[in-house]
Amino acid sequence: MNRAYAVMTALICLLFASAGYADQPHPWQLDLQAPATPIMHQIRWFEHYTLWFIVPVTLLVLVLLVVVVVKFRASANPVPSRTSHNTAIEIIWTLGPVLVLFFLAIPSFNLLNAQLELPEADMTVKATATQWQWNYEYEGTPAPVAFDSFMLKEADRAAAGKTDTAVYPRLLAVDNEMIVPVNKTVRVLVTAAPSDVIHAFAMPAFGLKIDAVPGRLNETWFKAEREGLYYGQCSELCGKDHAFMPIAIRVVTEDKYKSWLAQAATDLPGAYKALVAQADKPVDGVAVAANVSK
């Protein structure tokens, strides 16, 4: 019994350590990714809230279909009803959907307002999409920092120090992640190169999705509440390599962010190697997913 309890505790610790370290899709995942921002908390709540309406309505329609098939089939009801009007039914099927839509509309509009109303930002990053990469430009920094972010090639894993596919998965890991500090409001300016096509900047754990349109500057925001490495993808069909245009955002402490930013202005590869080496260390004596021996 004690051994089973210990195994269960270890599995729970590893589960939470992994979830805190990297948010990414998982095989057979049924729910949304764990929320890492206030907006995603609201989206996840709204998704669960709508199920209280979707499930009963679906079951009601199923029951009505079964009743119609059984009770009003030709053999059981050879003489069909000629009823042309029923006031009670008309009132019920008019007021019912109106009430359901009313209870869905209010929290939906509140969520949209929270997403679209940008708070005062602590920092601004411009994300420019081209076929098939992202370019990040940090605005208002002491020294200019701008870089391209490509999908990580398998041959480059060792040199980048990203050999663990559990943390840096194939087709999602990138060579240069967007680096932001935890608990800071980040304003993101999203666009696409003038001669390019429409892309979309999407980060599921942040509840973030906005189009990148050539010649147009869209803006959104997020405030990551926990450190970790988060993955998204371009979510607008943009050409033959659309599936190979991932987005990676690494959330770190403010001290680590400032150190990375200062070094990145003059030595971007070195800044990333130093940050990756620090991020992949065990946290508080508990091995994260990247360090669990197989």
Short mmCIF file of N, CA, C and O in Angstrom, two decimals, residues 122-198:
data_model
loop_
_atom_site.label_atom_id
_atom_site.label_comp_id
_atom_site.label_asym_id
_atom_site.label_seq_id
_atom_site.Cartn_x
_atom_site.Cartn_y
_atom_site.Cartn_z
N ASP A 122 3.53 46.11 -20.41
CA ASP A 122 4.87 46.24 -19.85
C ASP A 122 5.94 46.18 -20.94
O ASP A 122 7.05 46.69 -20.75
N MET A 123 5.62 45.53 -22.06
CA MET A 123 6.57 45.41 -23.16
C MET A 123 5.81 45.12 -24.44
O MET A 123 4.64 44.72 -24.40
N THR A 124 6.47 45.35 -25.57
CA THR A 124 5.84 45.15 -26.88
C THR A 124 6.77 44.33 -27.77
O THR A 124 7.98 44.61 -27.85
N VAL A 125 6.20 43.31 -28.41
CA VAL A 125 6.93 42.49 -29.37
C VAL A 125 6.16 42.49 -30.68
O VAL A 125 4.95 42.28 -30.69
N LYS A 126 6.87 42.74 -31.77
CA LYS A 126 6.26 42.70 -33.09
C LYS A 126 6.57 41.35 -33.73
O LYS A 126 7.74 40.95 -33.82
N ALA A 127 5.51 40.65 -34.17
CA ALA A 127 5.66 39.35 -34.82
C ALA A 127 5.26 39.48 -36.28
O ALA A 127 4.11 39.80 -36.58
N THR A 128 6.21 39.26 -37.16
CA THR A 128 5.98 39.37 -38.60
C THR A 128 6.09 37.98 -39.23
O THR A 128 7.09 37.29 -39.04
N ALA A 129 5.07 37.60 -39.98
CA ALA A 129 5.04 36.28 -40.60
C ALA A 129 5.44 36.35 -42.06
O ALA A 129 5.08 37.29 -42.77
N THR A 130 6.20 35.36 -42.48
CA THR A 130 6.51 35.17 -43.90
C THR A 130 6.47 33.68 -44.16
O THR A 130 6.52 32.87 -43.23
N GLN A 131 6.40 33.30 -45.43
CA GLN A 131 6.42 31.87 -45.76
C GLN A 131 7.84 31.33 -45.59
O GLN A 131 8.72 31.67 -46.39
N TRP A 132 8.16 30.49 -44.60
CA TRP A 132 7.31 29.98 -43.55
C TRP A 132 8.10 30.08 -42.27
O TRP A 132 8.74 29.14 -41.83
N GLN A 133 8.06 31.26 -41.67
CA GLN A 133 8.82 31.55 -40.46
C GLN A 133 8.17 32.74 -39.77
O GLN A 133 7.27 33.39 -40.31
N TRP A 134 8.65 33.01 -38.55
CA TRP A 134 8.24 34.20 -37.81
C TRP A 134 9.46 35.04 -37.50
O TRP A 134 10.55 34.51 -37.23
N ASN A 135 9.28 36.34 -37.54
CA ASN A 135 10.33 37.26 -37.14
C ASN A 135 9.83 38.05 -35.94
O ASN A 135 8.71 38.58 -35.95
N TYR A 136 10.65 38.13 -34.88
CA TYR A 136 10.28 38.84 -33.67
C TYR A 136 11.18 40.05 -33.49
O TYR A 136 12.41 39.96 -33.61
N GLU A 137 10.55 41.17 -33.17
CA GLU A 137 11.28 42.41 -32.95
C GLU A 137 10.82 43.03 -31.64
O GLU A 137 9.63 43.32 -31.46
N TYR A 138 11.75 43.20 -30.71
CA TYR A 138 11.44 43.75 -29.39
C TYR A 138 11.53 45.27 -29.47
O TYR A 138 12.56 45.81 -29.84
N GLU A 139 10.44 45.92 -29.10
CA GLU A 139 10.38 47.38 -29.21
C GLU A 139 10.59 48.02 -27.83
O GLU A 139 10.18 47.48 -26.81
N GLY A 140 11.25 49.17 -27.84
CA GLY A 140 11.48 49.92 -26.60
C GLY A 140 12.58 49.36 -25.73
O GLY A 140 12.67 49.70 -24.55
N THR A 141 13.44 48.50 -26.27
CA THR A 141 14.55 47.94 -25.50
C THR A 141 15.77 48.84 -25.61
O THR A 141 15.91 49.60 -26.58
N PRO A 142 16.68 48.79 -24.64
CA PRO A 142 17.89 49.63 -24.69
C PRO A 142 18.69 49.43 -25.96
O PRO A 142 19.23 50.37 -26.54
N ALA A 143 18.81 48.18 -26.41
CA ALA A 143 19.51 47.86 -27.66
C ALA A 143 18.55 47.06 -28.54
O ALA A 143 17.74 46.29 -28.04
N PRO A 144 18.60 47.26 -29.86
CA PRO A 144 17.67 46.55 -30.74
C PRO A 144 17.88 45.04 -30.70
O PRO A 144 19.01 44.55 -30.76
N VAL A 145 16.77 44.31 -30.57
CA VAL A 145 16.80 42.85 -30.59
C VAL A 145 15.75 42.37 -31.58
O VAL A 145 14.55 42.64 -31.40
N ALA A 146 16.18 41.70 -32.62
CA ALA A 146 15.27 41.17 -33.63
C ALA A 146 15.89 39.89 -34.19
O ALA A 146 17.11 39.80 -34.35
N PHE A 147 15.05 38.90 -34.46
CA PHE A 147 15.58 37.62 -34.95
C PHE A 147 14.48 36.84 -35.65
O PHE A 147 13.28 37.09 -35.46
N ASP A 148 14.88 35.89 -36.47
CA ASP A 148 13.96 34.97 -37.13
C ASP A 148 13.78 33.73 -36.29
O ASP A 148 14.67 33.33 -35.53
N SER A 149 12.63 33.10 -36.43
CA SER A 149 12.33 31.87 -35.70
C SER A 149 11.86 30.81 -36.69
O SER A 149 10.78 30.93 -37.27
N PHE A 150 12.72 29.81 -36.91
CA PHE A 150 12.41 28.71 -37.82
C PHE A 150 12.12 27.44 -37.03
O PHE A 150 12.57 27.28 -35.90
N MET A 151 11.41 26.53 -37.66
CA MET A 151 11.24 25.21 -37.07
C MET A 151 12.61 24.54 -36.91
O MET A 151 13.46 24.61 -37.81
N LEU A 152 12.84 23.94 -35.75
CA LEU A 152 14.14 23.33 -35.46
C LEU A 152 14.36 22.11 -36.34
O LEU A 152 13.54 21.20 -36.39
N LYS A 153 15.49 22.10 -37.04
CA LYS A 153 15.84 20.95 -37.87
C LYS A 153 16.46 19.86 -37.00
O LYS A 153 17.16 20.14 -36.03
N GLU A 154 16.19 18.63 -37.37
CA GLU A 154 16.69 17.51 -36.56
C GLU A 154 18.21 17.52 -36.47
O GLU A 154 18.78 17.17 -35.44
N ALA A 155 18.87 17.95 -37.54
CA ALA A 155 20.34 17.96 -37.54
C ALA A 155 20.92 19.03 -36.62
O ALA A 155 22.09 18.97 -36.25
N ASP A 156 20.08 19.99 -36.21
CA ASP A 156 20.57 21.11 -35.39
C ASP A 156 20.26 20.93 -33.91
O ASP A 156 20.56 21.82 -33.11
N ARG A 157 19.65 19.83 -33.53
CA ARG A 157 19.25 19.65 -32.13
C ARG A 157 20.44 19.67 -31.18
O ARG A 157 20.42 20.34 -30.14
N ALA A 158 21.45 18.91 -31.49
CA ALA A 158 22.59 18.80 -30.58
C ALA A 158 23.28 20.14 -30.39
O ALA A 158 23.61 20.53 -29.26
N ALA A 159 23.48 20.87 -31.47
CA ALA A 159 24.15 22.16 -31.37
C ALA A 159 23.34 23.16 -30.56
O ALA A 159 23.90 24.01 -29.86
N ALA A 160 22.01 23.05 -30.62
CA ALA A 160 21.15 23.97 -29.89
C ALA A 160 20.89 23.51 -28.45
O ALA A 160 20.29 24.25 -27.67
N GLY A 161 21.33 22.31 -28.12
CA GLY A 161 21.07 21.77 -26.78
C GLY A 161 19.62 21.38 -26.56
O GLY A 161 19.12 21.41 -25.44
N LYS A 162 18.95 20.98 -27.64
CA LYS A 162 17.52 20.65 -27.58
C LYS A 162 17.29 19.24 -28.09
O LYS A 162 16.51 19.00 -29.01
N THR A 163 17.95 18.29 -27.47
CA THR A 163 17.88 16.91 -27.94
C THR A 163 16.68 16.15 -27.36
O THR A 163 16.29 15.12 -27.90
N ASP A 164 16.11 16.63 -26.27
CA ASP A 164 14.99 15.93 -25.63
C ASP A 164 13.71 16.24 -26.39
O ASP A 164 13.16 17.34 -26.32
N THR A 165 13.18 15.26 -27.11
CA THR A 165 11.98 15.47 -27.92
C THR A 165 10.72 15.60 -27.09
O THR A 165 9.68 16.03 -27.60
N ALA A 166 10.77 15.23 -25.80
CA ALA A 166 9.61 15.41 -24.94
C ALA A 166 9.39 16.89 -24.63
O ALA A 166 8.26 17.35 -24.47
N VAL A 167 10.48 17.63 -24.54
CA VAL A 167 10.41 19.06 -24.26
C VAL A 167 10.45 19.88 -25.54
O VAL A 167 9.78 20.90 -25.65
N TYR A 168 11.24 19.39 -26.50
CA TYR A 168 11.37 20.08 -27.79
C TYR A 168 10.86 19.14 -28.88
O TYR A 168 11.64 18.50 -29.58
N PRO A 169 9.56 19.02 -29.02
CA PRO A 169 8.99 18.01 -29.92
C PRO A 169 9.24 18.31 -31.39
O PRO A 169 9.38 19.47 -31.80
N ARG A 170 9.29 17.27 -32.15
CA ARG A 170 9.43 17.38 -33.59
C ARG A 170 8.26 18.16 -34.17
O ARG A 170 7.12 18.00 -33.76
N LEU A 171 8.55 19.05 -35.11
CA LEU A 171 7.59 19.89 -35.82
C LEU A 171 7.01 21.03 -34.99
O LEU A 171 6.25 21.84 -35.50
N LEU A 172 7.38 21.11 -33.70
CA LEU A 172 6.92 22.22 -32.86
C LEU A 172 8.07 23.05 -32.31
O LEU A 172 7.93 24.26 -32.12
N ALA A 173 9.20 22.42 -32.03
CA ALA A 173 10.35 23.15 -31.50
C ALA A 173 10.93 24.08 -32.55
O ALA A 173 10.86 23.81 -33.76
N VAL A 174 11.48 25.20 -32.09
CA VAL A 174 12.08 26.19 -33.00
C VAL A 174 13.51 26.47 -32.57
O VAL A 174 13.92 26.13 -31.46
N ASP A 175 14.24 27.14 -33.46
CA ASP A 175 15.62 27.47 -33.11
C ASP A 175 15.68 28.63 -32.13
O ASP A 175 16.47 28.64 -31.18
N ASN A 176 14.82 29.64 -32.31
CA ASN A 176 14.81 30.81 -31.44
C ASN A 176 13.39 31.08 -30.96
O ASN A 176 12.52 31.47 -31.76
N GLU A 177 13.14 30.88 -29.67
CA GLU A 177 11.81 31.15 -29.13
C GLU A 177 11.64 32.64 -28.81
O GLU A 177 12.62 33.35 -28.61
N MET A 178 10.39 33.07 -28.76
CA MET A 178 10.09 34.38 -28.19
C MET A 178 10.28 34.26 -26.68
O MET A 178 9.71 33.38 -26.05
N ILE A 179 11.06 35.15 -26.09
CA ILE A 179 11.34 35.11 -24.65
C ILE A 179 10.60 36.26 -23.98
O ILE A 179 10.74 37.42 -24.40
N VAL A 180 9.81 35.95 -22.95
CA VAL A 180 9.07 36.99 -22.23
C VAL A 180 9.15 36.70 -20.73
O VAL A 180 9.32 35.55 -20.32
N PRO A 181 9.03 37.73 -19.90
CA PRO A 181 9.04 37.52 -18.45
C PRO A 181 7.67 37.11 -17.93
O PRO A 181 6.64 37.45 -18.51
N VAL A 182 7.68 36.38 -16.84
CA VAL A 182 6.43 35.91 -16.24
C VAL A 182 5.72 37.07 -15.55
O VAL A 182 6.34 38.03 -15.07
N ASN A 183 4.38 36.99 -15.54
CA ASN A 183 3.53 37.99 -14.87
C ASN A 183 3.71 39.41 -15.41
O ASN A 183 3.56 40.38 -14.66
N LYS A 184 4.03 39.52 -16.68
CA LYS A 184 4.14 40.82 -17.33
C LYS A 184 3.17 40.85 -18.52
O LYS A 184 3.03 39.87 -19.25
N THR A 185 2.52 42.00 -18.70
CA THR A 185 1.60 42.15 -19.82
C THR A 185 2.38 42.43 -21.09
O THR A 185 3.12 43.41 -21.18
N VAL A 186 2.25 41.52 -22.06
CA VAL A 186 3.00 41.62 -23.31
C VAL A 186 2.03 41.99 -24.43
O VAL A 186 1.05 41.30 -24.68
N ARG A 187 2.31 43.11 -25.07
CA ARG A 187 1.54 43.54 -26.25
C ARG A 187 2.22 42.98 -27.48
O ARG A 187 3.43 43.14 -27.67
N VAL A 188 1.44 42.30 -28.33
CA VAL A 188 1.99 41.68 -29.53
C VAL A 188 1.39 42.34 -30.76
O VAL A 188 0.16 42.35 -30.93
N LEU A 189 2.24 42.91 -31.57
CA LEU A 189 1.83 43.48 -32.86
C LEU A 189 2.05 42.41 -33.92
O LEU A 189 3.17 41.89 -34.07
N VAL A 190 1.01 42.06 -34.64
CA VAL A 190 1.06 40.93 -35.57
C VAL A 190 0.78 41.42 -36.98
O VAL A 190 -0.22 42.10 -37.23
N THR A 191 1.67 41.04 -37.91
CA THR A 191 1.48 41.39 -39.31
C THR A 191 2.18 40.34 -40.16
O THR A 191 2.79 39.40 -39.64
N ALA A 192 2.07 40.51 -41.48
CA ALA A 192 2.77 39.65 -42.43
C ALA A 192 3.54 40.54 -43.39
O ALA A 192 3.21 41.72 -43.58
N ALA A 193 4.56 39.97 -43.99
CA ALA A 193 5.37 40.73 -44.93
C ALA A 193 4.49 41.26 -46.07
O ALA A 193 3.54 40.59 -46.48
N PRO A 194 4.81 42.44 -46.60
CA PRO A 194 3.94 43.06 -47.62
C PRO A 194 3.65 42.18 -48.83
O PRO A 194 2.54 42.21 -49.37
N SER A 195 4.61 41.41 -49.27
CA SER A 195 4.43 40.58 -50.47
C SER A 195 4.04 39.15 -50.14
O SER A 195 4.11 38.27 -51.00
N ASP A 196 3.60 38.90 -48.90
CA ASP A 196 3.31 37.54 -48.46
C ASP A 196 1.81 37.29 -48.47
O ASP A 196 1.03 38.03 -49.07
N VAL A 197 1.40 36.22 -47.77
CA VAL A 197 -0.01 35.83 -47.68
C VAL A 197 -0.48 35.98 -46.23
O VAL A 197 0.29 36.35 -45.35
N ILE A 198 -1.74 35.67 -45.98
CA ILE A 198 -2.29 35.76 -44.62
C ILE A 198 -1.82 34.57 -43.79
O ILE A 198 -1.89 33.42 -44.24
#
